[in-house]
Amino acid sequence: MNWVAWKMLNGDTVKYLATVFGVAFGVLLIAQQCSIFVGIIGRTANPIADVREPDIWVMDPYLQNSDEIKPLTDGDVYRIRGLTGVDWAVRMYKGLARAKVESGMFRQVILLGIDDHTLIGAPDRIIMGDLADLRQPDAVMVDAAGYNALWPGEPFKLGRELEMNDRRAKIVGICNTSAPFQTFPVMFARYSQAIGFTAKERNQLSFIVASPEPGYTSQEVCNIIKKETEFEALTYRQFFWLNIGYYLEHTGIPVNFGITIALGFIVGTAIAGQTFYLFTLENLKQFGALKAMGVTNMRLLGMVLLQAMIVGVIGYSLGMGLTALFFEVSTKMLPDLRGLHLLWEIAAGTAVVVVFIIIFASVLSVQKVLRLEPAVVFR
Amino acid sequence: MSVATAVSESAMAHTSKQVGVACHNLVKDCGTGETAVRVLHGITVDVLASELTLLVGPSGCGKTTLISIIAGLLYPTSGDVSLFGTAQSSLKGGKLVNFRARNVGFVFQQYNLLPSLTAAENASIPLLIQGMPRPKAIEEANRVLNDVGLGNKLKSKPNQLSGGQQQRVAIARALVHQPRLLVCDEPTAALDAHSGQTVMELLKRVAVQPDRSVIVVTHDSRVYSYGDRILEMADGRIVSS
Ligand SMILES: Nc1ncnc2c1ncn2[C@@H]1O[C@H](COP(=O)(O)OP(=O)(O)OP(=O)(O)O)[C@@H](O)[C@H]1O
Ligand SMILES: [Mg+2]
């Protein structure tokens, strides 16, 4: 009888496709919007999130996100180094600077100042140039998207100059970074250099980044730092989520995406549910005949569920395929979308949603079939 | 009571034939409360095997209701039906459904074939319901389709067949599992005169068997001549048989 159910389903090509596309459309909306949402929100922690070497981040206790920073004093790094459990601790600057190029083009850039001696916090995806060149006077590295923003349409070339805070800077490397939320170019320089590229403040040390000694966990060392100093100390993970949490709480992003995702769910359920319902309704006479001929309710239920499942699996695959294709194409064509992709967690979550849609659609329609008086076949 | 007497007299006249369907005092009320109507007023009648029995009467007299009860599709309000000795009241729920699947064949006015299945696939459904493997069921269906003269249309979809041909597929489907009872509700009503004759001839020639009862509900006086026996209903009662 399962075979009959399958035949019934694809005998009505138009309805069949409409139902499949309903599911696919819902899947596409949900999976795509969830992925973009997670991607965009994840960007709020960039480019800090790229810095994986130190696992401990020390900062002002009132800091709410990595974009609004109250500096520590330069000497604080020595206090951290002196604490038990700290293997090493170095300075890190993060701030905004204005970069101007010869054409007159200027951009606000995110400037990361990394430790002069160890270069901890340096970019790890260098596509042109050598990290060691960052030790040259006035040297900076820029991310590829930033290079294109400053010199649109021009091929990558090292040695180009630009000006920040009336000081000359020279490009010695081009790298990839995870796209930051603000879409600004990202520049790397040595700490001592970086603080010269921005307006002078009395204190400029944004973060102290550190690593635990063997035998200590990052969390233990964070606790020691918090106990021994007035600073906040967070592990990489905690700092990452602090940023995300801030933007989730203080922007309309979650509401906005939430609405689209809910729409995807509703539209998907409505289209799939309704077409599937109509499909069953139109086949009611056939189901009635089968019922008269001695097909039990359990069997009919199985048939309707099977039909729904087939529609669900095909619709889901199609929708996921379209979502993957969307990211594949769009992230190649639009540099600002780089790094956005379909997460397996979202694919799995969407599958659960599809199961819900399918159950909803079949329960809605199967009612009619189960309540059907077999005698209606004679009417 | 005169009806019952008439029936048993008529039954006695055919003592050589087995009683296929025995209805005993069937009452059917439809609707509830104020709107309840009595559709069948205590019908007692025997339908013999190896005969084609026509059930005739004006529209709304209860013909469809009666055959629905006989076929086990509707429960009577009171009274009972036996099929070849098995009282339907002794079968409940799933048992009745299985009993129906094995012992009853249906032909509907509107054919009710599945549009996406071929003639042979449609005709094989009752066997599939009983769990027969598909190739074997199709083979059986092919054989019966040959009997009804559609040996050359085995792989045609319903929309490639004329109304008369579709009804012949429906007859093949109704007979493929060798049921003890065949019920047909107005099988010729949607057909032109010629196709209607063909269908009736087929029922007479192929469907009627020594151990099978065939009941055909009809409005169509042109086909009365095919009946071995005619039961006439009016107002929820059998008025002549
Ligand atoms: N579910 C129901 N509820 C209320 N009344 C019903 C119901 N089913 C049938 N009836 C009534 O029972 C009567 C008999 O109906 P039935 O369909 O058996 O007649 P019929 O002889 O088959 O008529 P036709 O020749 O038009 O098919 C009709 O008056 C009909 O309105
Ligand atoms: Mg009727």
XYZ file of C-alpha atoms and ligand atoms in Angstrom:
652
model
C 0.000 0.000 0.000
C 3.011 2.267 0.515
C 3.623 1.932 -3.142
C 0.063 3.107 -3.824
C 0.663 6.123 -1.547
C 3.790 7.006 -3.482
C 1.929 6.673 -6.796
C -0.931 8.825 -5.565
C 1.516 11.507 -4.525
C 3.450 11.905 -7.716
C 0.430 11.276 -9.890
C -0.571 14.867 -9.213
C 2.601 16.584 -10.309
C 1.433 20.161 -9.800
C 0.254 19.677 -6.236
C 3.261 17.543 -5.500
C 5.669 20.199 -6.696
C 3.753 22.962 -4.926
C 4.044 21.097 -1.640
C 7.706 20.313 -2.173
C 8.423 23.942 -3.032
C 6.470 25.123 -0.009
C 8.731 23.088 2.233
C 11.820 24.059 0.253
C 10.924 27.742 0.464
C 10.424 27.579 4.220
C 13.687 25.683 4.620
C 15.533 28.208 2.485
C 14.182 31.172 4.436
C 14.840 29.632 7.816
C 18.272 28.150 7.145
C 19.533 31.156 5.223
C 18.299 33.750 7.696
C 19.541 31.785 10.709
C 22.957 31.410 9.100
C 23.236 35.083 8.209
C 22.069 35.992 11.687
C 24.641 33.797 13.364
C 27.300 35.010 10.934
C 26.527 38.698 11.442
C 26.294 38.398 15.186
C 29.503 36.382 15.225
C 31.202 39.275 13.432
C 30.676 41.548 16.405
C 33.538 39.747 18.095
C 35.838 40.230 15.084
C 38.681 40.903 14.537
C 39.447 40.098 18.169
C 38.008 36.614 17.616
C 40.850 35.894 15.203
C 43.398 36.269 17.996
C 43.523 32.716 19.314
C 47.005 32.456 20.840
C 46.357 34.079 24.198
C 43.431 32.554 26.047
C 43.192 35.221 28.734
C 41.971 38.747 28.144
C 42.467 41.395 30.804
C 40.463 44.616 30.550
C 38.750 47.415 32.392
C 36.070 45.953 34.667
C 33.328 48.084 33.097
C 34.075 47.123 29.529
C 30.903 45.990 27.738
C 32.185 45.110 24.278
C 35.397 45.140 22.305
C 34.484 48.364 20.501
C 34.195 50.667 23.507
C 37.421 50.507 25.403
C 38.763 52.274 28.448
C 42.546 51.850 28.390
C 44.690 50.426 31.144
C 48.049 51.973 31.984
C 51.166 50.720 30.264
C 52.694 49.434 33.468
C 49.745 47.150 34.253
C 51.200 44.459 32.057
C 54.014 43.981 34.603
C 51.497 43.454 37.393
C 49.820 40.720 35.390
C 53.138 39.065 34.532
C 53.955 38.899 38.201
C 50.869 36.886 39.141
C 50.901 33.181 39.887
C 49.811 31.012 37.015
C 50.589 33.541 34.298
C 52.957 32.099 31.739
C 53.243 35.237 29.665
C 51.306 38.501 29.241
C 51.644 41.097 26.492
C 50.036 44.362 25.474
C 47.433 44.725 22.802
C 46.011 47.876 21.321
C 42.660 47.985 19.591
C 41.199 51.214 18.306
C 40.054 53.186 15.344
C 42.270 55.270 13.124
C 41.641 57.202 9.928
C 43.664 56.025 6.966
C 44.180 58.313 3.979
C 45.734 57.283 0.667
C 47.287 59.405 -2.079
C 44.094 59.447 -4.158
C 42.341 61.224 -1.310
C 40.303 58.150 -0.432
C 40.039 57.694 3.314
C 38.547 55.045 5.535
C 38.100 54.560 9.206
C 40.132 51.463 10.029
C 40.275 49.061 12.923
C 43.831 49.147 14.159
C 45.324 46.297 16.130
C 48.610 46.980 17.889
C 50.433 43.740 18.695
C 53.342 43.107 21.017
C 56.562 44.528 19.557
C 58.731 41.607 20.563
C 56.568 38.532 20.173
C 54.074 39.755 17.572
C 51.405 37.833 19.480
C 48.049 38.625 17.931
C 49.448 38.827 14.388
C 47.234 37.724 11.481
C 47.608 34.050 10.662
C 46.263 34.086 7.122
C 48.830 36.185 5.301
C 48.295 36.156 1.546
C 51.139 38.498 0.549
C 54.250 39.641 2.408
C 56.083 38.356 5.444
C 55.117 38.732 9.075
C 58.708 39.629 10.006
C 58.454 42.743 7.862
C 56.063 44.126 10.438
C 59.206 44.949 12.426
C 60.256 47.525 9.810
C 59.638 51.196 10.613
C 56.089 52.403 9.801
C 55.080 48.899 8.741
C 51.422 47.849 8.705
C 49.553 44.865 7.379
C 46.061 45.299 5.987
C 43.289 42.790 5.349
C 42.429 42.037 1.740
C 38.936 43.541 1.926
C 40.449 46.663 3.476
C 43.013 46.927 0.705
C 40.222 46.802 -1.857
C 38.339 49.459 0.067
C 41.314 51.837 0.123
C 42.499 51.132 -3.427
C 39.376 49.941 -5.205
C 39.958 47.834 -8.268
C 43.748 47.846 -7.946
C 45.850 44.691 -7.741
C 47.564 43.822 -4.470
C 50.957 45.511 -4.211
C 53.274 45.783 -1.212
C 55.097 48.982 -0.356
C 52.139 51.288 -0.898
C 51.908 54.148 1.520
C 49.129 55.740 3.443
C 48.757 58.256 6.231
C 47.291 57.811 9.675
C 47.247 60.660 12.192
C 49.654 62.574 9.939
C 52.114 59.740 10.076
C 53.295 57.675 7.175
C 52.518 53.977 7.112
C 53.754 51.402 4.632
C 51.910 48.234 3.606
C 54.225 45.255 4.165
C 51.639 42.526 4.037
C 48.115 41.660 3.036
C 46.145 39.121 5.012
C 42.691 37.684 5.449
C 40.784 38.374 8.616
C 37.301 37.419 9.698
C 34.996 40.176 8.507
C 34.357 42.708 11.257
C 30.832 43.866 12.035
C 31.518 47.479 10.995
C 32.976 46.450 7.599
C 36.032 48.673 8.252
C 39.465 47.691 6.971
C 41.603 45.932 9.582
C 45.237 46.991 10.055
C 47.973 45.414 12.107
C 51.026 47.234 13.438
C 53.430 46.827 16.305
C 52.044 48.177 19.564
C 54.529 51.035 19.764
C 53.759 51.992 16.203
C 49.985 51.646 16.532
C 49.632 54.099 19.372
C 51.347 56.672 17.164
C 48.758 56.170 14.425
C 45.918 57.280 16.667
C 45.169 60.464 18.570
C 47.271 60.572 21.682
C 45.630 59.747 24.967
C 47.310 59.487 28.336
C 46.734 55.743 28.450
C 46.421 53.571 25.378
C 46.717 49.973 26.495
C 43.426 48.374 25.412
C 43.965 44.823 26.593
C 46.558 42.690 28.209
C 46.498 39.255 26.684
C 48.016 36.380 28.562
C 48.415 32.643 28.693
C 48.272 30.297 31.691
C 51.300 28.381 32.914
C 51.142 24.635 32.468
C 49.130 23.218 35.343
C 46.685 26.106 35.421
C 43.509 26.473 33.443
C 42.659 29.800 31.866
C 39.692 30.090 34.151
C 41.857 29.604 37.242
C 44.263 32.283 36.097
C 41.374 34.636 35.295
C 40.136 34.144 38.832
C 43.592 34.930 40.225
C 43.801 38.099 38.125
C 40.367 39.242 39.270
C 41.260 38.579 42.851
C 44.686 40.232 42.779
C 43.855 43.257 40.590
C 40.939 45.552 39.938
C 40.681 44.292 36.340
C 38.266 42.027 34.589
C 39.828 38.873 33.184
C 37.961 36.687 30.722
C 38.779 33.564 28.790
C 38.654 33.758 25.018
C 35.243 32.103 24.994
C 33.813 34.423 27.627
C 35.125 37.490 25.848
C 33.717 36.234 22.550
C 30.269 35.782 24.086
C 30.474 39.105 25.934
C 30.587 40.863 22.563
C 27.849 38.765 21.030
C 25.697 39.145 24.106
C 26.082 42.914 23.972
C 24.916 43.180 20.368
C 22.113 40.709 20.902
C 20.849 42.740 23.794
C 21.357 46.253 22.491
C 20.508 46.073 18.788
C 17.438 45.199 16.739
C 19.330 42.435 14.981
C 17.758 39.489 16.811
C 14.254 40.909 16.475
C 14.749 41.614 12.815
C 16.062 38.175 12.001
C 13.626 36.599 14.395
C 10.766 38.041 12.378
C 12.135 36.741 9.077
C 12.797 33.333 10.555
C 9.290 33.227 12.003
C 7.951 34.268 8.604
C 9.895 31.456 6.966
C 8.378 29.079 9.433
C 4.842 30.385 8.989
C 5.008 30.678 5.212
C 6.653 27.277 4.904
C 4.067 25.688 7.153
C 1.221 27.501 5.442
C 2.245 26.633 1.895
C 3.294 23.092 2.643
C 0.454 22.498 5.075
C -2.187 23.935 2.823
C -1.116 22.326 -0.423
C -0.708 19.025 1.306
C -4.097 19.456 2.917
C -5.677 20.258 -0.445
C -3.895 17.303 -1.965
C -5.385 14.987 0.618
C -8.771 16.644 0.310
C -8.790 16.138 -3.437
C -7.879 12.515 -2.945
C -10.516 12.034 -0.295
C -12.693 10.089 -2.704
C -9.757 7.785 -3.450
C -9.004 7.352 0.219
C -12.715 6.657 0.753
C -12.654 3.983 -1.918
C -9.572 2.415 -0.340
C -11.273 2.540 3.003
C -14.370 0.835 1.603
C -12.172 -1.834 0.049
C -10.807 -2.622 3.470
C -7.775 -0.432 4.146
C -7.605 0.188 7.884
C -7.218 3.611 9.463
C -3.708 2.718 10.635
C -2.762 1.852 7.082
C -4.234 5.101 5.777
C -2.404 7.058 8.455
C 0.800 5.351 7.381
C 0.098 6.247 3.770
C -0.518 9.923 4.508
C 2.566 10.095 6.745
C 4.656 8.446 4.077
C 3.448 10.955 1.507
C 4.225 13.801 3.892
C 7.633 12.357 4.650
C 8.554 12.063 0.990
C 7.507 15.669 0.443
C 9.461 16.688 3.545
C 12.671 14.933 2.602
C 12.639 16.219 -0.963
C 11.617 19.729 0.082
C 14.262 19.802 2.785
C 17.002 18.627 0.462
C 15.984 21.138 -2.162
C 15.816 23.981 0.371
C 19.175 23.087 1.885
C 20.705 22.799 -1.557
C 19.416 26.256 -2.438
C 20.721 27.662 0.845
C 24.169 26.201 0.298
C 24.130 27.479 -3.269
C 23.134 30.918 -2.038
C 26.127 31.123 0.291
C 28.423 29.570 -2.262
C 27.534 32.180 -4.884
C 26.866 35.237 -2.760
C 29.982 35.035 -0.616
C 32.062 34.831 -3.790
C 30.325 37.750 -5.456
C 29.929 40.054 -2.468
C 33.119 40.426 -0.398
C 31.130 41.940 2.457
C 29.365 38.597 2.907
C 32.635 36.681 3.273
C 32.705 34.148 6.040
C 28.936 33.620 6.114
C 28.065 29.978 5.698
C 25.571 27.268 6.481
C 26.238 25.775 9.901
C 25.448 22.138 10.466
C 23.616 23.060 13.669
C 21.273 25.194 11.623
C 20.810 22.456 9.037
C 19.876 20.083 11.854
C 17.563 22.616 13.492
C 15.824 23.236 10.186
C 15.301 19.510 9.785
C 13.469 19.507 13.100
C 11.309 22.389 11.860
C 10.508 20.455 8.679
C 9.484 17.454 10.713
C 7.135 19.750 12.593
C 5.716 21.200 9.358
C 5.206 17.698 7.983
C 3.494 16.427 11.084
C 1.302 19.512 11.161
C 0.357 19.110 7.507
C -0.391 15.429 7.783
C -2.292 15.662 11.049
C -4.402 18.420 9.544
C -5.275 16.386 6.491
C -5.335 12.913 7.936
C -8.170 13.908 10.267
C -10.407 14.104 7.235
C -9.331 10.708 6.041
C -9.724 9.011 9.395
C -13.160 10.492 10.035
C -14.265 9.618 6.547
C -17.297 7.347 6.524
C -16.446 4.644 4.020
C -20.087 4.813 2.907
C -19.419 8.225 1.313
C -17.997 6.410 -1.673
C -21.521 5.718 -2.742
C -22.592 9.353 -2.525
C -44.863 -8.936 7.365
C -46.268 -9.658 3.940
C -42.868 -8.696 2.568
C -41.057 -11.182 4.750
C -43.522 -13.880 3.781
C -43.068 -13.064 0.129
C -39.356 -13.223 0.499
C -39.258 -16.576 2.216
C -41.677 -17.943 -0.358
C -39.407 -16.662 -3.080
C -36.402 -18.159 -1.336
C -38.171 -21.482 -1.119
C -38.784 -21.353 -4.829
C -35.027 -21.504 -5.317
C -34.147 -24.115 -2.763
C -31.224 -25.278 -4.830
C -29.538 -21.891 -4.375
C -27.623 -20.846 -1.279
C -28.622 -17.749 0.650
C -25.744 -15.271 0.315
C -26.967 -12.256 2.223
C -29.564 -12.518 4.950
C -30.931 -9.208 6.256
C -32.920 -9.399 9.403
C -35.162 -6.514 10.425
C -32.704 -3.800 9.403
C -33.521 -0.352 10.748
C -31.417 2.697 9.994
C -31.952 6.143 11.461
C -29.948 9.048 10.127
C -29.235 12.240 12.027
C -29.952 12.762 15.704
C -32.683 14.311 17.844
C -35.204 16.547 16.048
C -33.635 15.979 12.649
C -33.450 12.196 12.915
C -35.089 10.371 10.052
C -35.797 6.704 9.681
C -34.286 5.734 6.357
C -34.836 1.976 6.599
C -37.952 0.633 8.294
C -37.064 -2.911 9.284
C -35.919 -4.685 6.164
C -35.862 -8.456 6.149
C -34.737 -10.048 2.908
C -32.534 -12.846 1.599
C -30.284 -12.408 -1.406
C -29.308 -15.628 -3.094
C -25.947 -16.654 -4.371
C -25.435 -17.387 -8.082
C -27.924 -14.677 -8.966
C -27.795 -11.106 -10.112
C -30.164 -9.200 -7.845
C -31.334 -5.755 -8.907
C -32.320 -3.247 -6.250
C -34.600 -0.589 -7.719
C -36.792 2.231 -6.476
C -37.291 5.976 -6.531
C -34.540 8.362 -5.544
C -34.143 8.690 -1.799
C -35.927 5.437 -0.951
C -32.852 4.042 0.813
C -31.153 1.802 -1.754
C -27.662 3.110 -1.145
C -28.189 2.991 2.586
C -29.272 -0.635 2.386
C -26.332 -1.830 0.314
C -23.925 0.168 2.486
C -25.186 -1.772 5.488
C -25.085 -5.067 3.612
C -21.517 -4.369 2.530
C -20.455 -3.500 6.072
C -19.789 0.164 5.386
C -22.537 1.405 7.694
C -23.782 0.041 10.975
C -27.539 -0.515 11.147
C -29.400 1.144 14.013
C -30.876 -2.264 14.744
C -31.175 -5.605 13.009
C -28.414 -7.714 11.536
C -26.891 -8.891 8.278
C -25.231 -12.236 7.658
C -22.895 -12.896 4.763
C -22.755 -16.593 3.921
C -23.436 -17.425 7.522
C -21.239 -14.814 9.227
C -23.222 -12.243 11.202
C -21.661 -8.810 10.805
C -22.679 -7.908 14.349
C -20.173 -10.532 15.495
C -17.349 -8.594 13.850
C -16.156 -5.353 15.360
C -13.798 -2.631 14.133
C -10.725 -4.021 12.470
C -12.252 -7.472 12.089
C -15.128 -6.053 10.084
C -12.695 -4.098 7.902
C -10.686 -7.260 7.211
C -13.838 -9.232 6.580
C -14.887 -6.598 4.052
C -11.460 -6.619 2.427
C -11.695 -10.376 1.829
C -15.353 -10.901 1.067
C -16.816 -7.805 -0.567
C -16.190 -6.205 -3.930
C -17.382 -2.725 -4.841
C -18.364 -1.018 -8.058
C -19.190 2.666 -7.783
C -21.101 4.977 -10.072
C -18.031 7.214 -10.419
C -15.574 4.278 -10.887
C -13.223 5.733 -8.246
C -10.071 4.504 -9.930
C -6.770 5.995 -8.803
C -5.791 8.295 -11.676
C -2.054 7.746 -11.384
C -2.260 3.965 -11.534
C -2.581 1.845 -14.681
C -5.617 -0.378 -15.244
C -3.724 -3.423 -14.003
C -2.379 -1.593 -10.956
C -5.843 -0.313 -10.098
C -7.336 -3.754 -10.463
C -4.669 -5.255 -8.210
C -5.452 -3.053 -5.198
C -7.733 -5.468 -3.275
C -4.968 -8.073 -3.471
C -2.369 -5.561 -2.306
C -4.621 -4.712 0.611
C -4.546 -8.377 1.572
C -0.766 -8.300 1.425
C -0.122 -10.146 -1.819
C 3.255 -9.201 -3.375
C 2.830 -6.690 -6.174
C 4.058 -8.747 -9.167
C 1.723 -11.584 -8.271
C -1.194 -9.203 -7.675
C -0.607 -7.526 -11.050
C -0.535 -10.916 -12.718
C -3.908 -11.779 -11.184
C -5.260 -8.377 -12.193
C -4.114 -8.939 -15.774
C -6.019 -12.186 -15.849
C -9.266 -10.590 -14.653
C -8.827 -7.633 -17.006
C -8.609 -10.182 -19.821
C -11.907 -11.645 -18.626
C -13.584 -8.245 -18.857
C -12.180 -7.690 -22.335
C -9.456 -5.198 -21.479
C -6.482 -7.434 -22.183
C -5.130 -4.771 -24.499
C -5.467 -1.918 -22.005
C -3.506 -3.302 -19.071
C -1.072 -0.421 -18.937
C -3.514 2.390 -19.727
C -4.182 5.095 -17.162
C -7.842 5.843 -16.358
C -7.766 9.109 -18.292
C -6.839 7.145 -21.423
C -9.947 4.978 -21.108
C -13.587 5.624 -21.929
C -16.185 5.658 -19.171
C -17.332 2.157 -20.077
C -13.754 0.880 -20.062
C -13.073 2.520 -16.708
C -16.133 0.842 -15.262
C -14.874 -2.471 -16.603
C -11.564 -1.863 -14.833
C -13.583 -1.147 -11.697
C -15.419 -4.455 -12.147
C -12.116 -6.264 -12.561
C -10.912 -4.590 -9.372
C -14.093 -5.636 -7.572
C -13.662 -9.276 -8.609
C -9.911 -9.785 -8.516
C -9.909 -11.095 -4.952
C -12.864 -13.433 -5.569
C -15.268 -11.861 -3.079
C -18.421 -13.640 -1.905
C -20.459 -10.480 -2.368
C -20.345 -7.868 -5.110
C -22.246 -4.613 -4.590
C -22.655 -2.117 -7.402
C -24.303 1.262 -6.898
C -25.698 2.596 -10.171
C -22.821 1.175 -12.236
C -24.412 2.267 -15.513
C -25.732 5.690 -14.508
C -22.734 7.583 -15.859
C -22.577 5.558 -19.077
C -24.273 5.732 -22.475
C -26.780 2.998 -23.303
C -24.344 0.820 -25.201
C -21.588 0.920 -22.546
C -24.238 0.331 -19.903
C -25.356 -2.845 -21.705
C -21.771 -4.043 -21.969
C -21.218 -3.518 -18.262
C -24.411 -5.364 -17.322
C -23.586 -8.251 -19.653
C -20.191 -8.468 -18.069
C -21.615 -8.522 -14.567
C -23.989 -11.255 -15.588
C -21.352 -13.329 -17.380
C -18.262 -12.847 -15.177
C -19.480 -11.743 -11.781
C -22.259 -14.204 -11.119
C -20.835 -17.371 -9.603
C -22.373 -20.261 -7.642
C -20.897 -19.029 -4.373
C -21.285 -15.309 -4.938
C -24.136 -12.844 -4.512
C -24.278 -9.854 -6.811
C -26.414 -6.841 -5.915
C -26.816 -4.020 -8.405
C -28.614 -0.828 -7.480
C -30.079 0.838 -10.523
C -32.468 3.476 -11.739
C -32.068 2.415 -15.272
C -35.145 0.473 -16.470
C -33.268 -0.509 -19.650
C -31.134 -2.912 -17.652
C -33.938 -4.582 -15.661
C -33.806 -7.557 -18.020
C -30.373 -8.517 -16.655
C -31.734 -9.174 -13.184
C -32.460 -12.728 -12.075
C -34.484 -11.109 -9.359
C -35.648 -7.568 -8.781
C -36.127 -6.118 -5.319
C -38.194 -2.974 -5.403
C -37.889 -0.443 -2.613
C -40.025 2.516 -1.658
C -39.706 4.698 1.393
C -37.269 2.507 3.263
C -39.178 -0.726 2.671
C -38.960 -3.581 0.196
C -42.259 -3.448 -1.625
C -41.862 -6.285 -4.075
C -39.380 -8.981 -4.760
N -26.220 10.732 6.755
C -27.516 11.025 6.527
N -28.165 11.918 7.299
C -29.443 12.215 7.071
N -30.146 11.668 6.095
C -29.573 10.770 5.290
C -28.214 10.407 5.462
N -27.902 9.500 4.530
C -29.019 9.312 3.790
N -30.010 10.075 4.250
C -31.381 10.107 3.714
O -31.812 8.783 3.575
C -32.622 8.650 2.448
C -32.148 7.514 1.613
O -30.905 7.831 1.050
P -30.196 6.871 0.001
O -28.962 7.541 -0.450
O -30.061 5.538 0.600
O -31.266 6.837 -1.171
P -31.139 6.179 -2.606
O -32.298 5.298 -2.728
O -29.813 5.598 -2.792
O -31.340 7.424 -3.531
P -30.687 7.719 -4.973
O -31.444 6.876 -5.922
O -30.945 9.160 -5.188
O -29.258 7.383 -4.864
C -32.618 9.980 1.732
O -33.825 10.647 2.011
C -31.457 10.705 2.342
O -31.730 12.087 2.395
Mg -28.143 6.017 -4.068
